[in-house]
Coordinates of C-alpha atoms (C1' of nucleotides) in Angstrom, one line a residue:
Chain Q
M1 CA -18.8 -4.2 -15.6
E2 CA -17.5 -1.1 -13.9
N3 CA -14.3 0.8 -14.2
I4 CA -12.4 -1.3 -16.7
T5 CA -10.9 1.9 -18.3
E6 CA -7.3 1.2 -17.3
M7 CA -7.6 -2.4 -18.4
L8 CA -8.7 -1.3 -21.8
K9 CA -5.6 0.8 -22.4
G10 CA -3.5 -0.8 -25.0
V11 CA -6.2 -3.2 -26.2
L12 CA -9.0 -0.9 -27.4
E13 CA -7.0 0.2 -30.4
G14 CA -6.4 -3.5 -31.3
C15 CA -10.1 -4.1 -30.9
V16 CA -10.9 -1.3 -33.3
L17 CA -8.4 -2.6 -35.8
E18 CA -10.0 -6.0 -35.6
I19 CA -13.5 -4.6 -36.2
I20 CA -12.3 -2.6 -39.2
S21 CA -10.6 -5.7 -40.6
R22 CA -14.0 -7.4 -40.8
G23 CA -15.0 -4.9 -43.4
E24 CA -15.4 -1.2 -44.2
T25 CA -16.9 0.6 -41.3
Y26 CA -17.0 4.0 -39.6
G27 CA -16.5 5.5 -36.1
Y28 CA -20.1 5.5 -34.9
E29 CA -20.7 2.0 -36.0
I30 CA -17.4 0.8 -34.4
T31 CA -18.6 2.3 -31.1
Q32 CA -21.8 0.4 -31.3
Q33 CA -20.0 -2.8 -32.0
L34 CA -17.7 -2.4 -29.0
R35 CA -20.8 -1.7 -26.8
E36 CA -22.5 -4.8 -28.2
L37 CA -19.4 -6.8 -27.4
G38 CA -19.8 -5.8 -23.8
F39 CA -17.7 -2.6 -23.4
T40 CA -20.9 -0.7 -22.8
D41 CA -19.3 2.5 -21.5
V42 CA -17.1 3.2 -24.5
V43 CA -18.1 6.5 -26.0
E44 CA -17.8 8.0 -29.4
G45 CA -15.0 10.4 -28.4
T46 CA -12.8 7.5 -27.4
V47 CA -13.2 5.7 -30.7
Y48 CA -12.6 8.9 -32.7
T49 CA -9.3 9.5 -30.9
I50 CA -8.4 6.0 -31.9
T51 CA -9.4 6.2 -35.5
I52 CA -7.6 9.6 -35.9
R53 CA -4.5 7.9 -34.4
L54 CA -4.9 5.1 -37.0
E55 CA -5.1 7.7 -39.7
K56 CA -2.0 9.5 -38.5
N57 CA -0.1 6.2 -38.3
N58 CA -1.2 5.3 -41.8
L59 CA -2.8 2.0 -40.8
V60 CA -6.1 2.7 -42.6
D61 CA -7.5 3.8 -45.9
I62 CA -10.4 6.4 -45.7
E63 CA -13.4 7.0 -47.9
K64 CA -16.1 9.6 -47.1
K65 CA -19.6 8.7 -48.1
P66 CA -23.0 10.4 -47.7
S67 CA -25.6 8.9 -45.4
T68 CA -29.3 9.0 -45.4
M69 CA -29.3 8.8 -41.6
G70 CA -27.3 11.9 -40.8
P71 CA -24.0 13.6 -41.7
P72 CA -21.5 11.9 -44.0
R73 CA -19.6 8.9 -42.7
K74 CA -15.9 8.3 -42.8
F75 CA -15.4 4.7 -43.8
Y76 CA -12.2 2.9 -42.8
T77 CA -10.5 -0.1 -44.2
L78 CA -7.2 -1.7 -43.1
N79 CA -4.3 -1.2 -45.4
E80 CA -1.3 -3.6 -45.5
A81 CA 0.4 -1.8 -42.6
G82 CA -2.8 -2.0 -40.6
Q83 CA -3.1 -5.8 -41.2
K84 CA 0.4 -6.3 -40.0
H85 CA -0.2 -4.1 -37.0
L86 CA -3.3 -6.2 -36.2
E87 CA -1.3 -9.4 -36.4
V88 CA 1.3 -8.0 -34.0
F89 CA -1.4 -6.9 -31.7
W90 CA -2.8 -10.4 -31.4
E91 CA 0.6 -11.8 -30.8
K92 CA 1.1 -9.4 -27.9
W93 CA -2.3 -10.2 -26.6
E94 CA -1.6 -13.9 -26.7
F95 CA 1.6 -13.4 -24.9
V96 CA 0.4 -11.1 -22.2
S97 CA -2.9 -12.8 -21.6
S98 CA -1.3 -16.2 -21.4
K99 CA 1.3 -15.0 -18.8
I100 CA -1.5 -13.4 -16.7
N101 CA -3.5 -16.5 -16.8
E102 CA -0.5 -18.5 -15.8
L103 CA 0.0 -16.2 -12.8
K104 CA -3.7 -16.6 -11.9
R105 CA -3.6 -20.4 -12.1
K106 CA -0.4 -21.0 -10.1
Chain G
M1 CA 8.2 -9.8 -26.4
E2 CA 8.6 -6.2 -27.3
N3 CA 6.7 -3.1 -26.5
I4 CA 3.9 -4.5 -24.4
T5 CA 4.0 -1.5 -22.2
E6 CA 0.6 -0.1 -23.1
M7 CA -1.0 -3.6 -22.7
L8 CA 0.4 -3.9 -19.2
K9 CA -1.3 -0.7 -18.1
G10 CA -4.1 -1.6 -15.8
V11 CA -3.0 -5.2 -15.3
L12 CA 0.4 -4.8 -13.7
E13 CA -1.0 -3.6 -10.5
G14 CA -3.2 -6.6 -10.3
C15 CA -0.2 -8.9 -11.0
V16 CA 1.7 -7.3 -8.1
L17 CA -1.3 -7.7 -5.8
E18 CA -1.5 -11.4 -6.8
I19 CA 2.2 -11.9 -6.1
I20 CA 1.9 -10.2 -2.7
S21 CA -1.1 -12.4 -1.9
R22 CA 1.1 -15.5 -2.2
G23 CA 3.0 -14.4 0.8
E24 CA 5.0 -11.5 2.3
T25 CA 7.4 -10.0 -0.2
Y26 CA 9.1 -6.8 -1.2
G27 CA 9.6 -4.6 -4.3
Y28 CA 12.8 -6.0 -5.6
E29 CA 11.6 -9.6 -5.3
I30 CA 8.3 -8.7 -6.9
T31 CA 10.2 -7.2 -9.9
Q32 CA 12.2 -10.4 -10.3
Q33 CA 9.1 -12.6 -10.1
L34 CA 7.4 -10.5 -12.8
R35 CA 10.5 -10.9 -15.0
E36 CA 10.5 -14.7 -14.4
L37 CA 6.9 -14.7 -15.4
G38 CA 7.9 -13.3 -18.8
F39 CA 7.6 -9.6 -18.4
T40 CA 11.4 -9.3 -18.7
D41 CA 11.5 -5.6 -19.3
V42 CA 9.7 -4.5 -16.1
V43 CA 12.1 -2.4 -14.1
E44 CA 12.3 -1.7 -10.3
G45 CA 11.0 1.9 -10.7
T46 CA 7.8 0.7 -12.2
V47 CA 7.1 -1.8 -9.4
Y48 CA 8.0 0.8 -6.7
T49 CA 5.5 3.2 -8.1
I50 CA 2.9 0.5 -7.9
T51 CA 3.8 -0.5 -4.3
I52 CA 3.7 3.1 -3.2
R53 CA 0.2 3.4 -4.8
L54 CA -0.9 0.3 -2.9
E55 CA 0.3 1.9 0.3
K56 CA -1.5 5.1 -0.4
N57 CA -4.7 3.2 -1.2
N58 CA -4.3 1.2 2.0
L59 CA -4.4 -2.1 0.3
V60 CA -1.2 -3.5 2.0
D61 CA 0.3 -3.8 5.4
I62 CA 4.0 -2.9 5.7
E63 CA 6.9 -4.2 7.7
K64 CA 10.5 -3.1 7.4
K65 CA 13.1 -5.8 8.0
P66 CA 16.9 -5.8 7.8
S67 CA 18.6 -7.8 5.1
T68 CA 22.0 -9.5 5.1
M69 CA 22.1 -8.9 1.4
G70 CA 21.8 -5.2 1.3
P71 CA 19.7 -2.3 2.6
P72 CA 16.5 -3.0 4.6
R73 CA 13.5 -4.5 2.8
K74 CA 10.0 -3.2 3.0
F75 CA 7.8 -6.3 3.2
Y76 CA 4.2 -6.2 2.0
T77 CA 1.2 -8.3 2.8
L78 CA -2.3 -7.8 1.6
N79 CA -4.9 -6.6 4.1
E80 CA -8.6 -7.2 3.8
A81 CA -9.1 -4.3 1.4
G82 CA -6.3 -5.6 -0.7
Q83 CA -7.8 -9.1 -0.9
K84 CA -11.1 -7.6 -2.0
H85 CA -9.3 -5.4 -4.6
L86 CA -7.5 -8.4 -6.0
E87 CA -10.8 -10.3 -6.3
V88 CA -12.3 -7.4 -8.2
F89 CA -9.2 -7.3 -10.4
W90 CA -9.6 -10.9 -11.4
E91 CA -13.3 -10.4 -12.1
K92 CA -12.5 -7.5 -14.4
W93 CA -9.7 -9.5 -16.0
E94 CA -12.1 -12.4 -16.7
F95 CA -14.6 -10.0 -18.2
V96 CA -12.3 -8.1 -20.4
S97 CA -10.2 -11.0 -21.6
S98 CA -13.2 -13.1 -22.4
K99 CA -14.7 -10.3 -24.4
I100 CA -11.5 -9.8 -26.3
N101 CA -11.1 -13.5 -27.0
E102 CA -14.7 -13.5 -28.2
L103 CA -13.8 -10.7 -30.6
K104 CA -10.8 -12.6 -31.8
R105 CA -12.6 -15.9 -32.4
K106 CA -15.6 -14.5 -34.3
Chain T
dA1 C1' 38.6 0.8 -2.7
dT2 C1' 36.4 -0.8 -6.5
dG3 C1' 32.8 -3.2 -8.6
dA4 C1' 28.7 -6.4 -8.5
dC5 C1' 24.6 -7.2 -6.5
dT6 C1' 20.8 -6.0 -3.6
dA7 C1' 17.3 -2.5 -2.4
dT8 C1' 14.4 1.9 -2.2
dT9 C1' 13.0 6.5 -3.7
dA10 C1' 12.0 10.4 -6.7
dT11 C1' 11.5 13.3 -10.9
dG12 C1' 9.9 13.7 -15.3
dT13 C1' 7.8 11.8 -19.7
dA14 C1' 4.8 9.4 -23.1
dA15 C1' 0.7 7.0 -24.2
dT16 C1' -4.1 6.4 -23.9
dA17 C1' -9.1 6.3 -22.3
dC18 C1' -12.4 9.5 -20.6
dT19 C1' -15.1 13.9 -19.8
dA20 C1' -17.3 17.4 -21.8
dT21 C1' -18.6 20.2 -25.4
dA22 C1' -19.4 21.8 -30.2
dT23 C1' -21.0 21.1 -34.7
dA24 C1' -24.2 19.2 -38.1
dG25 C1' -27.6 16.2 -40.9
dT26 C1' -32.2 13.6 -40.9
dG27 C1' -36.8 12.5 -39.5
dG28 C1' -40.7 12.6 -36.4
dT29 C1' -44.2 15.1 -33.8
dA30 C1' -46.6 18.4 -31.1
Chain S
dT1 C1' -42.5 26.2 -36.8
dA2 C1' -40.0 24.5 -33.0
dC3 C1' -38.3 20.8 -30.6
dC4 C1' -36.4 16.4 -29.8
dA5 C1' -34.1 11.9 -30.8
dC6 C1' -30.9 9.7 -33.3
dT7 C1' -27.0 9.7 -36.3
dA8 C1' -22.1 11.3 -37.0
dT9 C1' -17.6 13.6 -36.4
dA10 C1' -14.2 16.4 -34.0
dT11 C1' -11.4 18.3 -30.2
dA12 C1' -9.6 20.4 -25.8
dG13 C1' -8.5 19.1 -21.4
dT14 C1' -7.8 15.6 -17.6
dA15 C1' -6.4 11.4 -15.0
dT16 C1' -4.0 7.3 -14.8
dT17 C1' -0.2 4.5 -15.4
dA18 C1' 4.3 2.3 -17.0
dC19 C1' 8.8 3.7 -18.2
dA20 C1' 13.5 6.2 -18.3
dT21 C1' 16.7 7.9 -15.5
dA22 C1' 19.3 9.0 -11.6
dA23 C1' 20.4 9.3 -6.7
dT24 C1' 21.2 7.0 -2.4
dA25 C1' 22.6 3.1 0.4
dG26 C1' 24.0 -1.6 2.4
dT27 C1' 26.7 -6.2 1.7
dC28 C1' 30.4 -8.8 -0.1
dA29 C1' 34.3 -10.5 -2.9
dT30 C1' 38.4 -9.3 -5.3

DNA sequence: ATGACTATTATGTAATACTATATAGTGGTA
DNA sequence: TACCACTATATAGTATTACATAATAGTCAT
């Protein structure tokens, strides 16, 4: 699917939060998971700007670990604020997507 | 629902296109319809920037008509390019929303 | 004539995904 | 050795878009 950039604004961060909530993970792996999900054009740079934002907003805990496959990885886990943020994200998503689907149907 | 601004980016234009596709309408009325739909915080300025964008991209036909309720209204109808654009919008929406719901479920 | 409602336009700002590039570690292979 | 592919993070700059705010203007009731 081409050119879904604008439509991803405001939801990509929530997707990243959701992926992190499934268990400790790091930027590069998150990118791959988003691609597997279908957002094939998402690049590392985009995900890193999001994870750095999550750090700044204190929504994640961080642990740096060595890797045998390359440079050290920065592993993220959701903290309590991150969990709460994720819940709010899904509430917003439910609201917005239901309204848009309502518009589409009628 | 509070603070859904970022989530509306990339979908609001599609919503406006859909509303116009239902029949000739103008900015102020579009704003009211979006509010009725549930996007209560959408303001006129936002809708006008969208309609002006639609004009620039030649997705709409325009007709100015006098009103007995105030200043003249600029009525919009979708042209062929606009119809096509709307179809593409819904395809993108189906794609993105299905992927996000998939992520939510699993 | 004042205010409420209708109606459009314009300027500036904030948020966010993307482009492009730099840096760096590991392993394979020519 | 030198090169390449893959893994991994970071960042500067850009484009897009919704919003805040304000200006302008027409109609109508009080």
